[in-house]
PDB file of C-alpha atoms in Angstrom:
ATOM      1  CA  MET A  17     113.093 101.663  97.885  1.00  0.00           C
ATOM      2  CA  ARG A  18     110.938 102.672 100.358  1.00  0.00           C
ATOM      3  CA  VAL A  19     109.165  99.961 102.472  1.00  0.00           C
ATOM      4  CA  VAL A  20     106.476  99.789 105.072  1.00  0.00           C
ATOM      5  CA  ILE A  21     106.324  96.708 107.462  1.00  0.00           C
ATOM      6  CA  ALA A  22     103.457  95.096 108.451  1.00  0.00           C
ATOM      7  CA  GLU A  23     104.399  92.281 111.334  1.00  0.00           C
ATOM      8  CA  ASP A  24     103.705  92.051 114.618  1.00  0.00           C
ATOM      9  CA  ASN A  25     106.839  90.022 115.923  1.00  0.00           C
ATOM     10  CA  VAL A  26     109.227  92.799 117.347  1.00  0.00           C
ATOM     11  CA  LEU A  27     112.238  90.592 116.445  1.00  0.00           C
ATOM     12  CA  LEU A  28     111.542  89.742 113.283  1.00  0.00           C
ATOM     13  CA  SER A  29     110.455  93.285 112.187  1.00  0.00           C
ATOM     14  CA  SER A  30     113.501  94.501 113.943  1.00  0.00           C
ATOM     15  CA  GLY A  31     115.767  92.312 111.944  1.00  0.00           C
ATOM     16  CA  LEU A  32     113.634  93.019 108.308  1.00  0.00           C
ATOM     17  CA  GLU A  33     114.582  96.305 109.281  1.00  0.00           C
ATOM     18  CA  LEU A  34     118.357  96.247 109.830  1.00  0.00           C
ATOM     19  CA  LEU A  35     118.921  93.745 106.512  1.00  0.00           C
ATOM     20  CA  LEU A  36     117.276  96.082 104.207  1.00  0.00           C
ATOM     21  CA  ALA A  37     118.853  99.538 105.742  1.00  0.00           C
ATOM     22  CA  ALA A  38     121.980  97.106 105.016  1.00  0.00           C
ATOM     23  CA  LYS A  39     121.259  96.526 101.567  1.00  0.00           C
ATOM     24  CA  GLY A  40     120.573 100.275 100.544  1.00  0.00           C
ATOM     25  CA  CYS A  41     117.040 100.572 101.677  1.00  0.00           C
ATOM     26  CA  GLU A  42     114.582 102.585 103.727  1.00  0.00           C
ATOM     27  CA  VAL A  43     111.801 101.366 106.364  1.00  0.00           C
ATOM     28  CA  VAL A  44     109.826 104.295 106.555  1.00  0.00           C
ATOM     29  CA  ALA A  45     107.409 102.522 108.822  1.00  0.00           C
ATOM     30  CA  ILE A  46     106.531  99.173 111.013  1.00  0.00           C
ATOM     31  CA  ALA A  47     103.021  98.576 111.819  1.00  0.00           C
ATOM     32  CA  GLY A  48     101.978  95.731 114.124  1.00  0.00           C
ATOM     33  CA  ASP A  49      98.337  95.468 112.924  1.00  0.00           C
ATOM     34  CA  ALA A  50      96.290  96.103 110.046  1.00  0.00           C
ATOM     35  CA  PRO A  51      94.776  99.434 110.557  1.00  0.00           C
ATOM     36  CA  ALA A  52      98.816 100.955 111.584  1.00  0.00           C
ATOM     37  CA  PHE A  53      99.854  99.416 108.643  1.00  0.00           C
ATOM     38  CA  LEU A  54      96.782 101.383 106.196  1.00  0.00           C
ATOM     39  CA  ASP A  55      97.806 104.490 108.027  1.00  0.00           C
ATOM     40  CA  ALA A  56     101.590 103.952 107.300  1.00  0.00           C
ATOM     41  CA  VAL A  57     100.820 103.431 103.237  1.00  0.00           C
ATOM     42  CA  ALA A  58      98.400 106.279 103.080  1.00  0.00           C
ATOM     43  CA  ALA A  59     101.324 108.399 105.149  1.00  0.00           C
ATOM     44  CA  HIS A  60     104.406 107.543 103.260  1.00  0.00           C
ATOM     45  CA  ARG A  61     103.320 105.848 100.108  1.00  0.00           C
ATOM     46  CA  PRO A  62     106.315 103.441 100.159  1.00  0.00           C
ATOM     47  CA  ASP A  63     107.706 102.340  96.899  1.00  0.00           C
ATOM     48  CA  VAL A  64     106.376  98.214  98.408  1.00  0.00           C
ATOM     49  CA  ALA A  65     105.155  96.864 101.282  1.00  0.00           C
ATOM     50  CA  ILE A  66     105.930  93.619 103.036  1.00  0.00           C
ATOM     51  CA  VAL A  67     103.262  92.155 104.801  1.00  0.00           C
ATOM     52  CA  ASP A  68     102.293  88.882 107.292  1.00  0.00           C
ATOM     53  CA  VAL A  69      98.932  87.141 106.628  1.00  0.00           C
ATOM     54  CA  ARG A  70      98.124  86.808 110.225  1.00  0.00           C
ATOM     55  CA  LEU A  71      97.936  90.022 112.294  1.00  0.00           C
ATOM     56  CA  PRO A  72      96.585  91.196 115.112  1.00  0.00           C
ATOM     57  CA  PRO A  73      93.669  90.323 117.147  1.00  0.00           C
ATOM     58  CA  SER A  74      92.710  87.246 115.613  1.00  0.00           C
ATOM     59  CA  PHE A  75      95.694  86.248 113.703  1.00  0.00           C
ATOM     60  CA  ARG A  76      94.024  84.783 111.104  1.00  0.00           C
ATOM     61  CA  ASP A  77      93.564  86.905 107.877  1.00  0.00           C
ATOM     62  CA  GLU A  78      93.921  90.504 108.727  1.00  0.00           C
ATOM     63  CA  GLY A  79      96.931  91.189 106.535  1.00  0.00           C
ATOM     64  CA  ILE A  80      96.470  89.615 103.704  1.00  0.00           C
ATOM     65  CA  HIS A  81      92.582  91.942 103.409  1.00  0.00           C
ATOM     66  CA  ALA A  82      94.866  94.985 104.241  1.00  0.00           C
ATOM     67  CA  ALA A  83      97.135  94.059 101.338  1.00  0.00           C
ATOM     68  CA  LEU A  84      94.362  94.193  99.398  1.00  0.00           C
ATOM     69  CA  ARG A  85      92.789  97.395 100.489  1.00  0.00           C
ATOM     70  CA  ALA A  86      95.995  98.679 100.114  1.00  0.00           C
ATOM     71  CA  ARG A  87      96.899  97.818  96.489  1.00  0.00           C
ATOM     72  CA  ARG A  88      92.766  99.141  95.629  1.00  0.00           C
ATOM     73  CA  GLU A  89      93.485 102.357  97.456  1.00  0.00           C
ATOM     74  CA  HIS A  90      97.352 103.098  96.097  1.00  0.00           C
ATOM     75  CA  GLY A  91      97.337 102.162  92.605  1.00  0.00           C
ATOM     76  CA  ALA A  92      98.474  98.329  93.277  1.00  0.00           C
ATOM     77  CA  LEU A  93     100.599  98.795  95.982  1.00  0.00           C
ATOM     78  CA  PRO A  94     103.412  96.222  95.310  1.00  0.00           C
ATOM     79  CA  VAL A  95     103.089  93.988  98.097  1.00  0.00           C
ATOM     80  CA  LEU A  96     105.543  90.849  99.157  1.00  0.00           C
ATOM     81  CA  VAL A  97     103.705  88.412 101.640  1.00  0.00           C
ATOM     82  CA  LEU A  98     105.488  86.611 104.404  1.00  0.00           C
ATOM     83  CA  SER A  99     103.776  83.892 106.109  1.00  0.00           C
ATOM     84  CA  GLN A 100     104.547  81.047 107.956  1.00  0.00           C
ATOM     85  CA  TYR A 101     102.420  78.906 105.217  1.00  0.00           C
ATOM     86  CA  VAL A 102     100.824  78.271 102.456  1.00  0.00           C
ATOM     87  CA  GLU A 103      97.109  80.097 102.196  1.00  0.00           C
ATOM     88  CA  ARG A 104      95.932  78.789  99.014  1.00  0.00           C
ATOM     89  CA  GLU A 105      92.786  80.990  98.916  1.00  0.00           C
ATOM     90  CA  TYR A 106      94.833  84.093 100.167  1.00  0.00           C
ATOM     91  CA  ALA A 107      97.329  83.895  97.921  1.00  0.00           C
ATOM     92  CA  GLY A 108      94.560  83.406  94.861  1.00  0.00           C
ATOM     93  CA  GLU A 109      92.867  86.295  96.085  1.00  0.00           C
ATOM     94  CA  LEU A 110      95.710  88.456  96.381  1.00  0.00           C
ATOM     95  CA  LEU A 111      96.465  87.117  92.415  1.00  0.00           C
ATOM     96  CA  SER A 112      93.093  88.001  91.960  1.00  0.00           C
ATOM     97  CA  ASP A 113      93.304  91.230  90.352  1.00  0.00           C
ATOM     98  CA  GLY A 114      95.637  90.776  87.136  1.00  0.00           C
ATOM     99  CA  ARG A 115      98.172  92.960  87.917  1.00  0.00           C
ATOM    100  CA  GLY A 116     101.956  92.384  89.098  1.00  0.00           C
ATOM    101  CA  GLY A 117     103.801  93.624  92.152  1.00  0.00           C
ATOM    102  CA  ILE A 118     103.047  90.618  93.998  1.00  0.00           C
ATOM    103  CA  GLY A 119     105.427  88.099  96.120  1.00  0.00           C
ATOM    104  CA  TYR A 120     104.835  85.294  98.627  1.00  0.00           C
ATOM    105  CA  LEU A 121     107.427  83.782 100.429  1.00  0.00           C
ATOM    106  CA  LEU A 122     107.683  81.838 103.304  1.00  0.00           C
ATOM    107  CA  LYS A 123     109.218  82.493 106.292  1.00  0.00           C
ATOM    108  CA  ASP A 124     111.295  79.426 107.099  1.00  0.00           C
ATOM    109  CA  ARG A 125     112.340  79.406 103.460  1.00  0.00           C
ATOM    110  CA  VAL A 126     114.101  82.699 103.318  1.00  0.00           C
ATOM    111  CA  GLY A 127     117.508  81.570 103.728  1.00  0.00           C
ATOM    112  CA  ARG A 128     119.503  84.036 102.213  1.00  0.00           C
ATOM    113  CA  VAL A 129     119.659  87.919 102.432  1.00  0.00           C
ATOM    114  CA  ALA A 130     120.434  88.666  98.891  1.00  0.00           C
ATOM    115  CA  GLU A 131     118.187  86.459  97.454  1.00  0.00           C
ATOM    116  CA  PHE A 132     115.356  87.775  99.729  1.00  0.00           C
ATOM    117  CA  VAL A 133     116.074  91.535  98.780  1.00  0.00           C
ATOM    118  CA  ASP A 134     116.235  90.647  95.090  1.00  0.00           C
ATOM    119  CA  ALA A 135     112.651  89.731  95.295  1.00  0.00           C
ATOM    120  CA  LEU A 136     111.647  92.559  97.292  1.00  0.00           C
ATOM    121  CA  ARG A 137     113.329  94.724  94.326  1.00  0.00           C
ATOM    122  CA  ARG A 138     111.490  92.655  91.567  1.00  0.00           C
ATOM    123  CA  VAL A 139     108.042  92.889  93.348  1.00  0.00           C
ATOM    124  CA  ALA A 140     108.339  96.936  93.936  1.00  0.00           C
ATOM    125  CA  ALA A 141     109.202  96.953  89.756  1.00  0.00           C
ATOM    126  CA  GLY A 142     106.003  95.291  89.151  1.00  0.00           C
ATOM    127  CA  GLY A 143     107.453  91.561  89.060  1.00  0.00           C
ATOM    128  CA  THR A 144     106.460  88.792  90.952  1.00  0.00           C
ATOM    129  CA  ALA A 145     108.422  86.651  93.439  1.00  0.00           C
ATOM    130  CA  MET A 146     106.208  82.952  94.483  1.00  0.00           C
ATOM    131  CA  ASP A 147     108.175  80.664  96.474  1.00  0.00           C
ATOM    132  CA  PRO A 148     108.220  77.293  94.484  1.00  0.00           C
ATOM    133  CA  GLU A 149     106.094  75.405  97.658  1.00  0.00           C
ATOM    134  CA  VAL A 150     103.614  78.036  96.964  1.00  0.00           C
ATOM    135  CA  VAL A 151     103.469  77.615  92.998  1.00  0.00           C
ATOM    136  CA  ALA A 152     103.560  74.007  93.665  1.00  0.00           C
ATOM    137  CA  GLN A 153      99.721  74.273  95.048  1.00  0.00           C
ATOM    138  CA  LEU A 154      98.624  76.470  93.190  1.00  0.00           C
ATOM    139  CA  LEU A 155      98.761  74.090  90.470  1.00  0.00           C
ATOM    140  CA  ALA A 156      95.004  72.734  90.396  1.00  0.00           C
ATOM    141  CA  ARG A 157      93.364  73.352  87.494  1.00  0.00           C
ATOM    142  CA  ARG A 158      89.618  72.620  86.148  1.00  0.00           C
ATOM    143  CA  GLY A 159      89.056  71.838  82.751  1.00  0.00           C
ATOM    144  CA  GLY A 160      88.960  74.539  79.987  1.00  0.00           C
ATOM    145  CA  ASP A 161      91.980  76.395  81.035  1.00  0.00           C
ATOM    146  CA  PRO A 162      93.668  77.507  78.440  1.00  0.00           C
ATOM    147  CA  LEU A 163      97.016  76.343  80.528  1.00  0.00           C
ATOM    148  CA  ASP A 164      95.822  72.818  79.870  1.00  0.00           C
ATOM    149  CA  ALA A 165      97.548  73.718  76.126  1.00  0.00           C
ATOM    150  CA  LEU A 166     101.012  74.822  77.822  1.00  0.00           C
ATOM    151  CA  THR A 167     103.611  71.299  77.393  1.00  0.00           C
ATOM    152  CA  PRO A 168     105.340  70.158  80.733  1.00  0.00           C
ATOM    153  CA  ARG A 169     108.285  71.980  79.305  1.00  0.00           C
ATOM    154  CA  GLU A 170     106.713  75.076  78.665  1.00  0.00           C
ATOM    155  CA  ARG A 171     104.530  75.034  82.425  1.00  0.00           C
ATOM    156  CA  GLU A 172     108.239  73.841  83.890  1.00  0.00           C
ATOM    157  CA  ALA A 173     109.213  77.585  82.367  1.00  0.00           C
ATOM    158  CA  LEU A 174     106.289  79.147  83.339  1.00  0.00           C
ATOM    159  CA  ALA A 175     106.616  78.090  86.766  1.00  0.00           C
ATOM    160  CA  LEU A 176     110.209  79.128  87.264  1.00  0.00           C
ATOM    161  CA  MET A 177     108.780  82.637  85.524  1.00  0.00           C
ATOM    162  CA  ALA A 178     106.366  82.707  88.749  1.00  0.00           C
ATOM    163  CA  GLN A 179     109.514  82.191  90.995  1.00  0.00           C
ATOM    164  CA  GLY A 180     110.982  85.565  89.753  1.00  0.00           C
ATOM    165  CA  HIS A 181     113.504  83.917  87.544  1.00  0.00           C
ATOM    166  CA  ASP A 182     115.046  85.996  84.193  1.00  0.00           C
ATOM    167  CA  ASN A 183     115.779  83.772  80.882  1.00  0.00           C
ATOM    168  CA  THR A 184     119.142  83.013  81.754  1.00  0.00           C
ATOM    169  CA  THR A 185     118.588  81.568  85.072  1.00  0.00           C
ATOM    170  CA  ILE A 186     115.464  79.699  83.161  1.00  0.00           C
ATOM    171  CA  ALA A 187     118.043  78.393  80.942  1.00  0.00           C
ATOM    172  CA  GLU A 188     120.288  76.936  83.397  1.00  0.00           C
ATOM    173  CA  ARG A 189     117.459  75.467  85.902  1.00  0.00           C
ATOM    174  CA  MET A 190     116.224  73.779  82.790  1.00  0.00           C
ATOM    175  CA  ARG A 191     119.329  72.314  80.885  1.00  0.00           C
ATOM    176  CA  VAL A 192     118.743  73.963  77.900  1.00  0.00           C
ATOM    177  CA  SER A 193     119.739  77.136  75.752  1.00  0.00           C
ATOM    178  CA  ASP A 194     118.973  80.583  75.953  1.00  0.00           C
ATOM    179  CA  ASN A 195     117.199  80.200  72.512  1.00  0.00           C
ATOM    180  CA  ALA A 196     115.105  77.006  73.959  1.00  0.00           C
ATOM    181  CA  VAL A 197     113.406  79.300  76.561  1.00  0.00           C
ATOM    182  CA  HIS A 198     112.829  81.820  74.245  1.00  0.00           C
ATOM    183  CA  LYS A 199     110.868  80.149  72.402  1.00  0.00           C
ATOM    184  CA  HIS A 200     109.123  78.334  75.050  1.00  0.00           C
ATOM    185  CA  ILE A 201     108.178  81.327  76.891  1.00  0.00           C
ATOM    186  CA  GLY A 202     106.772  82.394  72.984  1.00  0.00           C
ATOM    187  CA  ASN A 203     104.856  79.803  72.681  1.00  0.00           C
ATOM    188  CA  ILE A 204     103.346  80.467  76.345  1.00  0.00           C
ATOM    189  CA  PHE A 205     102.509  83.812  75.494  1.00  0.00           C
ATOM    190  CA  ALA A 206     101.083  82.751  72.134  1.00  0.00           C
ATOM    191  CA  LYS A 207      98.855  79.777  73.576  1.00  0.00           C
ATOM    192  CA  LEU A 208      97.793  82.402  76.479  1.00  0.00           C
ATOM    193  CA  GLY A 209      96.354  84.813  74.039  1.00  0.00           C
ATOM    194  CA  MET A 210      99.399  87.174  74.573  1.00  0.00           C
ATOM    195  CA  SER A 211      99.819  88.301  70.737  1.00  0.00           C
ATOM    196  CA  PRO A 212     103.561  89.753  70.519  1.00  0.00           C
ATOM    197  CA  ASP A 213     102.431  93.633  69.758  1.00  0.00           C
ATOM    198  CA  ASP A 214     100.377  93.299  73.221  1.00  0.00           C
ATOM    199  CA  SER A 215     102.050  96.675  74.861  1.00  0.00           C
ATOM    200  CA  GLY A 216     101.217  95.155  78.600  1.00  0.00           C
ATOM    201  CA  HIS A 217     103.433  93.215  80.726  1.00  0.00           C
ATOM    202  CA  ARG A 218     103.152  90.100  79.316  1.00  0.00           C
ATOM    203  CA  ARG A 219     105.264  88.173  81.488  1.00  0.00           C
ATOM    204  CA  VAL A 220     103.550  89.171  84.460  1.00  0.00           C
ATOM    205  CA  ARG A 221     100.503  88.838  83.068  1.00  0.00           C
ATOM    206  CA  ALA A 222     101.439  85.031  81.981  1.00  0.00           C
ATOM    207  CA  VAL A 223     102.510  84.372  85.690  1.00  0.00           C
ATOM    208  CA  LEU A 224      99.553  85.600  86.610  1.00  0.00           C
ATOM    209  CA  ALA A 225      97.313  83.800  84.414  1.00  0.00           C
ATOM    210  CA  TYR A 226      99.013  80.682  86.098  1.00  0.00           C
ATOM    211  CA  LEU A 227      99.055  81.102  89.394  1.00  0.00           C
ATOM    212  CA  ASN A 228      95.673  82.141  89.172  1.00  0.00           C
ATOM    213  CA  GLY A 229      93.660  79.950  86.980  1.00  0.00           C
ATOM    214  CA  PRO A 230      90.601  78.124  87.886  1.00  0.00           C
TER     215      PRO A 230
END
């Protein structure tokens, strides 16, 4: 897996490079600002990018806008955002194109290397990896949302899907059987208008609908 990192903190970017190399990943470029990141993506065409929301010079939203541009210009490039805070507006903007390959993790909550690399691999494969705190802050809905039809347990299952968990882990977290999880997910797809013969990546699209609702 080939990775480009956009992070101005040298210690953090170097640490990421070392831990990813130890897990068999190749960091092909490290960029300290948005223009350098976009140049690196164009030059190396990585499998996934790790991007800090706030990059020089203003340290406001340069990273997220660079990530959005990279996804537009390079076939929905998978992006894992690392942020110090939950930037709700930016997280919603990143999800708004309705495609997978998106992750949003909080720096202070990434505690285990194996879990981080697993999340990165899920994103590179077109899935999602959302920090539970990010999910929690993207729950506010207005009336008329199809998600209003979901039961509390179905919402719980969908939240765990958003975090990137598979059915077995969801069953363990919810303390139900695998069959019960399968039923919940089937109901979720039906209520969101995703038919059983839908050829799209329904699981990712259901998660995106959940996180990017009105």
